[in-house]
mmCIF file of C-alpha atoms in Angstrom:
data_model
loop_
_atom_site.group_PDB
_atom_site.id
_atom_site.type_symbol
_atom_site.label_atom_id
_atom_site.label_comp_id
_atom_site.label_asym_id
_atom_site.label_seq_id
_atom_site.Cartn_x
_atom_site.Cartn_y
_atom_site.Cartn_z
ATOM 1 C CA UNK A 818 122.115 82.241 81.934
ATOM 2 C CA UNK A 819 119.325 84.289 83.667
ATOM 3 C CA UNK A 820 120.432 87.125 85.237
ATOM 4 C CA UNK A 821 120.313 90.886 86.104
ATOM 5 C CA UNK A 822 123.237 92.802 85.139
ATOM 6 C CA UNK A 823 123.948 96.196 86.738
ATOM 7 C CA UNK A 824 127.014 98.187 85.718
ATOM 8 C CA UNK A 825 128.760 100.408 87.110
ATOM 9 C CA UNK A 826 129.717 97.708 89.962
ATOM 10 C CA UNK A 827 131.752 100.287 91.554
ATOM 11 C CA UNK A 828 131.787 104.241 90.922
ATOM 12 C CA UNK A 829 133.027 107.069 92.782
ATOM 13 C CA UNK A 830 131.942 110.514 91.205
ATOM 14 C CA UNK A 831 131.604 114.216 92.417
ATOM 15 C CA UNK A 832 128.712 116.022 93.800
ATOM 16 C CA UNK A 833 126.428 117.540 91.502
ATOM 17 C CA UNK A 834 128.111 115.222 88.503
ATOM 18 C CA UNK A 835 125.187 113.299 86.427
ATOM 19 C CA UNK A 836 125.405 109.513 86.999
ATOM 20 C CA UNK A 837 123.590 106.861 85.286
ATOM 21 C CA UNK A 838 123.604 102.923 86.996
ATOM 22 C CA UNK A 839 122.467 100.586 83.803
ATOM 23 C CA UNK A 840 120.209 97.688 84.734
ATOM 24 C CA UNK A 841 119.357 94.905 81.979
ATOM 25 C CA UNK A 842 117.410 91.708 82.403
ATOM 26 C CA UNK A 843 117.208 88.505 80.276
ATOM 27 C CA UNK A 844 114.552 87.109 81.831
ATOM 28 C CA UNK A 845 111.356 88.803 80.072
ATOM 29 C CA UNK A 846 110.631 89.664 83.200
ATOM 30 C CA UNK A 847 107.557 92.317 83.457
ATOM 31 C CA UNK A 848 108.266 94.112 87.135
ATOM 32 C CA UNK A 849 111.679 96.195 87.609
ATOM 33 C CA UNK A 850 112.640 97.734 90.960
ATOM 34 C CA UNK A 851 115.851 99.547 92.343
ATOM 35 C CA UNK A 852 116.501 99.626 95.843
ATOM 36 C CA UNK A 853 119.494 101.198 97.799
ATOM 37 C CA UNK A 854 121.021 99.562 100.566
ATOM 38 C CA UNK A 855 122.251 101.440 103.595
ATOM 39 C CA UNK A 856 123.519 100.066 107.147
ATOM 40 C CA UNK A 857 120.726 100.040 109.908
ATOM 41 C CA UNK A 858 118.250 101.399 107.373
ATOM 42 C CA UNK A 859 117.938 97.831 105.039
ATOM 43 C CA UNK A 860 116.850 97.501 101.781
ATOM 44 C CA UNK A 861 114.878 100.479 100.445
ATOM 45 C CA UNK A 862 112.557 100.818 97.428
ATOM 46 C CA UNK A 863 113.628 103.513 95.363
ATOM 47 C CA UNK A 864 111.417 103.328 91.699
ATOM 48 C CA UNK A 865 109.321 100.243 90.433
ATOM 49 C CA UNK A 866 107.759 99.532 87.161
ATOM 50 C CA UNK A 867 105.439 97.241 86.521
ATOM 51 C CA UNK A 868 106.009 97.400 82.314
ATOM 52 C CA UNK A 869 107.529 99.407 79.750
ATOM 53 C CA UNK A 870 106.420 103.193 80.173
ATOM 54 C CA UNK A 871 105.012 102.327 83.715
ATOM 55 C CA UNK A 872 106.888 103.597 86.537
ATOM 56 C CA UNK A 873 105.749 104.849 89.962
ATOM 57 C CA UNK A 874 107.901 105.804 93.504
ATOM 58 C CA UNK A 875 109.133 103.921 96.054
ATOM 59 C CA UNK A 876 109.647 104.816 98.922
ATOM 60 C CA UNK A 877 112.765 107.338 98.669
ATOM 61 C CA UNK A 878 112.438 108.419 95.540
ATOM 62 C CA UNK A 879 113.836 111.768 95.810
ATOM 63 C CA UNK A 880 117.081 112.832 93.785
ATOM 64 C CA UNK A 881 116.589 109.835 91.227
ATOM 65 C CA UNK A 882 114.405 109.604 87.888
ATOM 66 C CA UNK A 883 114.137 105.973 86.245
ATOM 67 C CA UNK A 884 112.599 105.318 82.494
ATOM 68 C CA UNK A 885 111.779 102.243 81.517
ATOM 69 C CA UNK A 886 111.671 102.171 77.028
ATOM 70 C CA UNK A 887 112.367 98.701 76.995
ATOM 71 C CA UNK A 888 110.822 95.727 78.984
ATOM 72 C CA UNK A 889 114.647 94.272 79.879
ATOM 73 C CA UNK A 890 116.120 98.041 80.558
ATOM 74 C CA UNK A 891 115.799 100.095 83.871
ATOM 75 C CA UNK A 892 118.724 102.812 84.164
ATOM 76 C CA UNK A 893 118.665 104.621 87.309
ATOM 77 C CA UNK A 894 119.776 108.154 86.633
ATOM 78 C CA UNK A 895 121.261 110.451 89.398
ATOM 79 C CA UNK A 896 120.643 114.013 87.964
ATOM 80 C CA UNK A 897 122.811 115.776 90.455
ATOM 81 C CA UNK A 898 124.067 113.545 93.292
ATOM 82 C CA UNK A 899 125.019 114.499 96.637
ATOM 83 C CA UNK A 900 127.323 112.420 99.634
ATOM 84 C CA UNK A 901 123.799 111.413 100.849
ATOM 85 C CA UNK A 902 123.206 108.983 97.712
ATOM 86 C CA UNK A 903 126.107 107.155 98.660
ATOM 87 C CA UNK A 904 125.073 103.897 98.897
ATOM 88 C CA UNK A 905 124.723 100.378 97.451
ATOM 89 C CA UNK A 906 122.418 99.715 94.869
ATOM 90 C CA UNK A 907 120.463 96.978 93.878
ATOM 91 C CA UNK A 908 118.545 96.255 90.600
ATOM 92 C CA UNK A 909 115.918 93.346 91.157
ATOM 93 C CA UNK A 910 113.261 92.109 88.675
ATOM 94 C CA UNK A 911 109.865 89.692 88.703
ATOM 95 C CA UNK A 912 107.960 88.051 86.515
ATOM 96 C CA UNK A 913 104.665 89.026 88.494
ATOM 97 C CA UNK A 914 102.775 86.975 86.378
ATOM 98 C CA UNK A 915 103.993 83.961 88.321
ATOM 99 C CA UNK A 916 102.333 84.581 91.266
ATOM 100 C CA UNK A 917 105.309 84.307 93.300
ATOM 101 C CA UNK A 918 106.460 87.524 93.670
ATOM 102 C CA UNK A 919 109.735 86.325 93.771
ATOM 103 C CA UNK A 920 112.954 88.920 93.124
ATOM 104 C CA UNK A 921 116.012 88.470 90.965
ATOM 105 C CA UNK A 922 118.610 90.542 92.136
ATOM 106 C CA UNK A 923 121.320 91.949 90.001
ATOM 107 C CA UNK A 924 124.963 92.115 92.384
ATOM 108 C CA UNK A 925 124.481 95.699 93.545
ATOM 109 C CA UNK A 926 126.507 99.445 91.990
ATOM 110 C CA UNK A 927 128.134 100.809 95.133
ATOM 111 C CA UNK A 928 128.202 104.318 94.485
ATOM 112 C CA UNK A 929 130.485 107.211 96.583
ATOM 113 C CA UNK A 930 129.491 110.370 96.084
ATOM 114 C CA UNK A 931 131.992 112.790 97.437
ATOM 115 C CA UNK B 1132 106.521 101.890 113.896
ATOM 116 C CA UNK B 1133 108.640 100.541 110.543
ATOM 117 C CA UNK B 1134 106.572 98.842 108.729
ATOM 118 C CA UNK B 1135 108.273 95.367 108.476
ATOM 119 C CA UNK B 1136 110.559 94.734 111.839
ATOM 120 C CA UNK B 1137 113.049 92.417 112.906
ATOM 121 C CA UNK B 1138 115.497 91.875 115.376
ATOM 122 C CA UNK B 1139 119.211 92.219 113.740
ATOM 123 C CA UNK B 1140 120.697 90.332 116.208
ATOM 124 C CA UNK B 1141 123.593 88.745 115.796
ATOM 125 C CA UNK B 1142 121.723 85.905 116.484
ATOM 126 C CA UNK B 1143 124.713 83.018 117.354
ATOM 127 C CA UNK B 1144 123.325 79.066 117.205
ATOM 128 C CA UNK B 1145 125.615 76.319 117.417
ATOM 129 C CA UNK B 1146 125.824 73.688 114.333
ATOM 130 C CA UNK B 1147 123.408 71.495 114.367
ATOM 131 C CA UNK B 1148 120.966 73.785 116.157
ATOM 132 C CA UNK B 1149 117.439 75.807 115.184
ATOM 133 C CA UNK B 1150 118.069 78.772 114.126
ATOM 134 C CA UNK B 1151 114.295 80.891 115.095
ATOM 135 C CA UNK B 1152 114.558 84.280 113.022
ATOM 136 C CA UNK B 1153 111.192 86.638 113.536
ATOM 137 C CA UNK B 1154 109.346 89.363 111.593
ATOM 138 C CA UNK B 1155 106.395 91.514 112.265
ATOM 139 C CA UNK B 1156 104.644 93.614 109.833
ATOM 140 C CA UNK B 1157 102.407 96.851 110.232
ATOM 141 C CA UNK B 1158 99.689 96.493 107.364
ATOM 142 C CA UNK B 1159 97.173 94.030 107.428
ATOM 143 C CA UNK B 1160 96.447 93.681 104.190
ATOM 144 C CA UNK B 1161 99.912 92.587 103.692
ATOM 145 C CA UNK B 1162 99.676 89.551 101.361
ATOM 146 C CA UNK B 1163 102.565 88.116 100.552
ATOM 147 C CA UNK B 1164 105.432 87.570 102.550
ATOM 148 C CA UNK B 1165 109.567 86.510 101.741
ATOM 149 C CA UNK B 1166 111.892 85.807 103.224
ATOM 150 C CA UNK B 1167 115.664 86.651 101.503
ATOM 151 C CA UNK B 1168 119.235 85.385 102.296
ATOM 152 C CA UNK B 1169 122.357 87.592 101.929
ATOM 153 C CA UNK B 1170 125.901 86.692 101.894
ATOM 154 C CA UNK B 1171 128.001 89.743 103.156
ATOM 155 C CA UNK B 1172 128.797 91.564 100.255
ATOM 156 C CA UNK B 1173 126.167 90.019 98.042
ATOM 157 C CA UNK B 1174 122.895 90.323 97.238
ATOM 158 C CA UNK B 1175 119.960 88.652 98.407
ATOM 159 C CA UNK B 1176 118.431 85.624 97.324
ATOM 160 C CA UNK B 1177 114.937 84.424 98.073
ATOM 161 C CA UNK B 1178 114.512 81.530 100.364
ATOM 162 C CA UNK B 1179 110.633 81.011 100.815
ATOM 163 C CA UNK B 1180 107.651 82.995 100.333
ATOM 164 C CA UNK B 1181 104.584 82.218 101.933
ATOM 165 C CA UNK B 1182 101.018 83.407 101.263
ATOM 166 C CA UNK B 1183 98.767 81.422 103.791
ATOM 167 C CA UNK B 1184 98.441 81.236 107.668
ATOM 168 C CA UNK B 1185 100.537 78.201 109.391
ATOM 169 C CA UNK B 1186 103.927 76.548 108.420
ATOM 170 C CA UNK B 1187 105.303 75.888 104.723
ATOM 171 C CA UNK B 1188 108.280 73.666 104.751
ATOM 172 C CA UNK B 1189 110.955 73.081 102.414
ATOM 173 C CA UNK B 1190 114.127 71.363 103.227
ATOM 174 C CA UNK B 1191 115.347 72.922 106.193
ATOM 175 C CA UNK B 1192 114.104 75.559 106.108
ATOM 176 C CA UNK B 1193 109.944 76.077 107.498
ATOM 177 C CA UNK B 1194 108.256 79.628 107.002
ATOM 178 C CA UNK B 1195 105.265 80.036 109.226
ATOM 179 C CA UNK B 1196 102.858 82.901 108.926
ATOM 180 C CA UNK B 1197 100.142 84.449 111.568
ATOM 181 C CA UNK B 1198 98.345 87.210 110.035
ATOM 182 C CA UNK B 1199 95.945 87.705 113.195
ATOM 183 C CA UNK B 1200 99.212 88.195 114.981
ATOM 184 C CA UNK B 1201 101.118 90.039 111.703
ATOM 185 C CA UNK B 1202 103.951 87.781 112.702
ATOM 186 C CA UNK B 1203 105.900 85.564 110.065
ATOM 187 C CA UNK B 1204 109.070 83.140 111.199
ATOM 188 C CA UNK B 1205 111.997 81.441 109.413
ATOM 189 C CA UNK B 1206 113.198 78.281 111.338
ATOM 190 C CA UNK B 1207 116.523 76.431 109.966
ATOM 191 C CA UNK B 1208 117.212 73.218 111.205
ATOM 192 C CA UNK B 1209 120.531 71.576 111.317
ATOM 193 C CA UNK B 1210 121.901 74.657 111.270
ATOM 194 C CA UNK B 1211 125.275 75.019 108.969
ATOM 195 C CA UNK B 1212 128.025 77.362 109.142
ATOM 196 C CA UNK B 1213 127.112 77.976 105.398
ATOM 197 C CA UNK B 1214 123.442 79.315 107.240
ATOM 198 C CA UNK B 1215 125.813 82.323 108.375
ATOM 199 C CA UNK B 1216 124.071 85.663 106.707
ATOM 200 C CA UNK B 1217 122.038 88.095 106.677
ATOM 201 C CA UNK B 1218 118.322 86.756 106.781
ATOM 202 C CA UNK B 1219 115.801 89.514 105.063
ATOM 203 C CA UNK B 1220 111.417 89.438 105.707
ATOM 204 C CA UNK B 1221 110.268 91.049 102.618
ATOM 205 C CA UNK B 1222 106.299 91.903 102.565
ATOM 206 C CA UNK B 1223 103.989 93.180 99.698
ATOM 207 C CA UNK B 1224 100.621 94.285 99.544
ATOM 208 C CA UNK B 1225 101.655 96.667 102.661
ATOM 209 C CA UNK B 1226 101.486 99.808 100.535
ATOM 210 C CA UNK B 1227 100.073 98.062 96.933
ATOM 211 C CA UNK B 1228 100.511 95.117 95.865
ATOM 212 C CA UNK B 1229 103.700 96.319 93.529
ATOM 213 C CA UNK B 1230 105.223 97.759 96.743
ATOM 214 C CA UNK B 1231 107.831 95.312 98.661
ATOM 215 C CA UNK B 1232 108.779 96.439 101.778
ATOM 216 C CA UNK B 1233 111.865 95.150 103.089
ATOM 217 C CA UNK B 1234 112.761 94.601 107.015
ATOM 218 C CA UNK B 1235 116.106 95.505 108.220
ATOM 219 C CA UNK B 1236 117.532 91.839 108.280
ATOM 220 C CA UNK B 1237 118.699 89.929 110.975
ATOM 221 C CA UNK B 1238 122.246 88.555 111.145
ATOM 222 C CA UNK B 1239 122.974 85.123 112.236
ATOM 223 C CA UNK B 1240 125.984 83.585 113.107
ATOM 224 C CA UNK B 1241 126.289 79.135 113.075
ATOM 225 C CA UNK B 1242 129.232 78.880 115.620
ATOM 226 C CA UNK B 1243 131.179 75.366 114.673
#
């Protein structure tokens, strides 16, 4: 089955406690994104990468790093959270190729940061 | 001005109804536009996309785009309480073409 996995579904951690959200793909998908999800403020681009070793910023990039080794891996790594990153998080992918631009979503790491 | 805007409602239609959800965008060279579904408490799902001025239909569902007006719509027909979610405009090309901006969603509600 195609799909985008994300794990931790669910975590609640400390402040200042390195986190890492896992995101794999099965799709051979080229394009990787995270976005976090926050009420009145929609979907927001966090990291992209358009291949493996290709990554640029979104558009709230700040307190996250992403790698990308592999084509079907894209951890999103919290260095040091704070009770701002709480949020929900969403791992999407794209075969850009296509033309479509279309996004596969993984179900979203809802993260508390206390 | 937020780049990609919509209304987030709720917007309430009966069943059976058209259900009229809007979106404006900011960047003109926008080139690409989406529009996403989300269940509460699940995460979105693409719809349509449309790339070229005037209507694209499929189903139910018709996109239609105005980029003189930077204006794209999602009409449902025959509205169904299943229709009841969170309706997302996604752009890209606002920003770079790997860039896809998101709107805010609007929320509709198909009243039995």
């Amino acid at each position: 089955e195609a799909q985008v996995t994300q794990n931790p579904r669910y975590l609640i951690t400390v402040t200042g406690k390195k986190l890492t959200v896992t995101c794999s793909q099965n799709m051979n998908h080229e394009y990787m994104s995270w976005y976090r999800q926050d009420p009145g403020l929609g979907l927001r681009q966090i990291y992209y990468s358009m291949n493996v070793e290709v990554t640029d910023k979104g558009d709230v990039p700040e307190g996250y790093k992403v790698s990308r080794k592999e084509k079907r891996n894209f951890p999103l790594i919290l260095e040091s959270p704070s009770p701002n990153q709480t949020s929900l998080y969403f791992c999407a992918s794209s075969l850009w190729s296509s033309g479509t631009g279309e996004l596969f979503f993984g179900e979203g790491s809802r993260l508390t940061v206390l | 001005q937020k780049e990609v805007e919509q209304n987030s409602g709720p917007l309430s239609v009966p069943e059976g109804a058209i259900a009229s959800l809007n979106c404006t965008y900011s960047d003109r060279g926008s080139q690409s536009f989406f529009w996403y579904r989300q269940y509460s408490g699940k995460s979105p799902e693409l719809i349509m996309f449309i790339y070229s001025n005037g209507d694209k239909e499929d189903g139910r569902f018709t996109a239609q785009l105005n980029k003189a007006s930077q204006y794209v719509s999602l009409l449902i027909r025959d509205s169904q309480p299943s229709d009841s979610a969170t309706y997302l405009c996604a752009v890209n090309g606002a920003g770079g073409y790997q860039k896809v901006t998101f709107g805010t969603g609007t929320k509709l509600q198909v009243i039995p």
